[in-house]
Short mmCIF file of C-alpha atoms in Angstrom, two decimals:
data_model
loop_
_atom_site.label_atom_id
_atom_site.label_comp_id
_atom_site.label_asym_id
_atom_site.label_seq_id
_atom_site.Cartn_x
_atom_site.Cartn_y
_atom_site.Cartn_z
CA MET A 1 -16.75 -8.98 -30.95
CA ARG A 2 -13.26 -10.12 -29.96
CA PHE A 3 -11.64 -10.25 -26.53
CA TYR A 4 -7.93 -10.31 -25.74
CA GLN A 5 -6.42 -10.51 -22.27
CA LYS A 6 -2.75 -10.24 -21.43
CA SER A 7 -0.58 -9.83 -18.37
CA LEU A 8 2.14 -7.20 -18.40
CA ARG A 9 4.88 -7.24 -15.77
CA LEU A 10 6.49 -3.84 -15.36
CA PRO A 11 9.96 -3.22 -13.96
CA ALA A 12 10.38 -1.78 -10.49
CA PHE A 13 10.07 2.00 -10.46
CA LEU A 14 11.26 4.62 -8.00
CA PRO A 15 8.50 6.47 -6.16
CA GLY A 16 6.67 8.86 -8.44
CA CYS A 17 4.53 8.85 -11.57
CA HIS A 18 5.91 7.11 -14.65
CA VAL A 19 4.46 7.12 -18.18
CA ILE A 20 3.80 3.52 -19.26
CA THR A 21 1.79 4.10 -22.46
CA ARG A 22 4.53 2.64 -24.70
CA GLU A 23 4.82 -0.53 -22.61
CA ILE A 24 1.06 -1.09 -22.82
CA LEU A 25 1.00 -0.51 -26.59
CA ALA A 26 3.95 -2.87 -27.10
CA ALA A 27 2.11 -5.62 -25.19
CA LEU A 28 -1.02 -5.31 -27.37
CA PRO A 29 -0.30 -5.76 -31.10
CA GLU A 30 -3.95 -6.88 -31.39
CA LEU A 31 -4.97 -3.26 -30.82
CA ALA A 32 -4.37 -2.62 -34.53
CA THR A 33 -7.23 -5.02 -35.41
CA ILE A 34 -9.92 -3.26 -33.35
CA ARG A 35 -12.19 -0.82 -35.20
CA VAL A 36 -14.18 0.21 -32.12
CA GLY A 37 -13.79 -1.05 -28.57
CA MET A 38 -12.36 -0.56 -25.09
CA LEU A 39 -9.18 -1.32 -23.18
CA ASN A 40 -9.33 -1.98 -19.46
CA VAL A 41 -6.00 -1.64 -17.65
CA PHE A 42 -6.03 -3.18 -14.16
CA LEU A 43 -3.17 -2.97 -11.64
CA GLN A 44 -2.93 -5.99 -9.32
CA HIS A 45 -1.48 -4.12 -6.34
CA THR A 46 -2.68 -2.08 -3.36
CA SER A 47 0.24 0.33 -2.98
CA ALA A 48 0.51 1.78 -6.49
CA SER A 49 -2.06 3.35 -8.81
CA LEU A 50 -2.92 4.24 -12.39
CA THR A 51 -3.94 7.55 -13.86
CA ILE A 52 -4.17 9.40 -17.16
CA ASN A 53 -2.67 12.85 -17.28
CA GLU A 54 -0.50 15.20 -19.32
CA ASN A 55 2.61 13.48 -20.63
CA ALA A 56 4.49 16.42 -22.19
CA ASP A 57 5.62 18.59 -19.25
CA PRO A 58 7.96 16.86 -16.75
CA ASP A 59 6.58 19.11 -14.00
CA VAL A 60 3.21 17.32 -14.13
CA PRO A 61 4.39 13.99 -12.64
CA ARG A 62 6.50 15.88 -10.09
CA ASP A 63 3.49 17.94 -9.02
CA LEU A 64 1.29 14.83 -8.87
CA GLU A 65 3.80 13.23 -6.53
CA ALA A 66 3.83 16.37 -4.35
CA LEU A 67 0.02 16.28 -4.17
CA GLN A 68 0.11 12.63 -3.11
CA ARG A 69 2.49 13.41 -0.26
CA ARG A 70 0.01 16.06 0.95
CA TRP A 71 -3.01 13.73 0.67
CA SER A 72 -1.35 10.85 2.51
CA PRO A 73 1.56 12.07 4.64
CA GLU A 74 3.86 9.53 6.28
CA ASP A 75 3.65 11.30 9.66
CA PHE A 76 -0.13 10.77 10.02
CA PRO A 77 -0.96 8.50 13.02
CA TYR A 78 -1.86 5.40 10.99
CA ARG A 79 -2.74 2.11 12.70
CA HIS A 80 -1.39 -0.09 9.87
CA THR A 81 2.36 0.45 10.27
CA GLU A 82 3.95 -3.04 10.29
CA GLU A 83 5.18 -2.82 6.68
CA GLY A 84 6.95 0.54 6.99
CA ARG A 85 6.16 4.24 7.17
CA ASP A 86 5.42 4.47 3.45
CA ASP A 87 2.99 1.51 3.32
CA MET A 88 -0.27 3.00 4.61
CA PRO A 89 0.21 6.29 2.72
CA ALA A 90 0.69 4.12 -0.39
CA HIS A 91 -2.59 2.30 0.28
CA GLY A 92 -4.34 5.64 0.76
CA ASN A 93 -2.99 7.04 -2.51
CA ALA A 94 -3.95 3.88 -4.39
CA SER A 95 -7.50 4.16 -3.05
CA LEU A 96 -7.75 7.85 -3.92
CA MET A 97 -6.30 7.49 -7.43
CA GLY A 98 -7.54 4.03 -8.41
CA VAL A 99 -6.10 0.85 -9.86
CA SER A 100 -7.96 0.57 -13.16
CA LEU A 101 -8.53 2.61 -16.30
CA GLN A 102 -11.05 2.26 -19.13
CA ILE A 103 -9.77 3.71 -22.43
CA PRO A 104 -11.77 3.85 -25.67
CA VAL A 105 -10.26 2.32 -28.80
CA GLY A 106 -10.97 3.45 -32.36
CA ASP A 107 -9.44 2.52 -35.70
CA GLY A 108 -6.68 0.47 -34.11
CA ARG A 109 -5.46 2.99 -31.55
CA LEU A 110 -6.13 4.24 -28.04
CA LEU A 111 -8.30 7.35 -28.18
CA LEU A 112 -6.21 9.32 -25.72
CA GLY A 113 -6.07 13.09 -26.03
CA VAL A 114 -3.06 14.76 -27.64
CA TRP A 115 -1.31 15.41 -24.34
CA GLN A 116 -2.54 12.37 -22.42
CA GLY A 117 -0.42 9.46 -21.26
CA ILE A 118 -1.02 6.47 -19.00
CA TYR A 119 0.91 6.66 -15.73
CA LEU A 120 1.85 4.10 -13.13
CA CYS A 121 2.19 5.94 -9.83
CA GLU A 122 4.56 4.10 -7.50
CA HIS A 123 3.82 5.00 -3.90
CA ARG A 124 6.40 2.79 -2.14
CA ARG A 125 10.14 3.31 -1.87
CA ASN A 126 10.69 -0.38 -2.65
CA GLY A 127 7.47 -1.39 -4.39
CA GLY A 128 9.07 -3.90 -6.71
CA ARG A 129 7.78 -5.06 -10.06
CA ARG A 130 4.12 -4.36 -10.78
CA ASN A 131 1.62 -6.52 -12.69
CA LEU A 132 -1.07 -5.25 -15.04
CA VAL A 133 -3.96 -7.15 -16.61
CA LEU A 134 -4.84 -5.70 -20.03
CA THR A 135 -8.29 -6.60 -21.37
CA LEU A 136 -8.99 -5.41 -24.89
CA PHE A 137 -12.35 -5.99 -26.52
CA GLY A 138 -14.28 -4.70 -29.48
CA GLU A 139 -15.33 -5.08 -33.10
CA GLU A 140 -12.54 -5.99 -35.44
CA ASN A 141 -11.78 -4.24 -38.73
CA ALA A 142 -13.61 -5.73 -41.69
CA GLY A 143 -11.49 -7.88 -44.00
#
């Protein structure tokens, strides 16, 4: 059993859902050595989230963003308002969507479905750069 752990600093994104699968794969060349295992992706922030969803149709991330605005509207009477109108809705969306993913690994690749991609959902207008912790573990290929 081998364990690898890396930090990945993403660029700042505009609000919305952004496919980051390629960035994660680029940060983990060790993935190719794992025969069977798991990848945990953890986001170290409280105002953005992670999800897995369809990555082929550009309407999917747009619709996800529209859903998030409905779940956590800015005009709700929040008590936590010192960091701006978009801050508490961002915390709410991060809690509803989550900040970590567990993805199975097999034969040196992520076992995502054909249409699945890993998304970072940015919930703030000026969220800044985001940090991920990638923890890969599993049995290595023989030889």
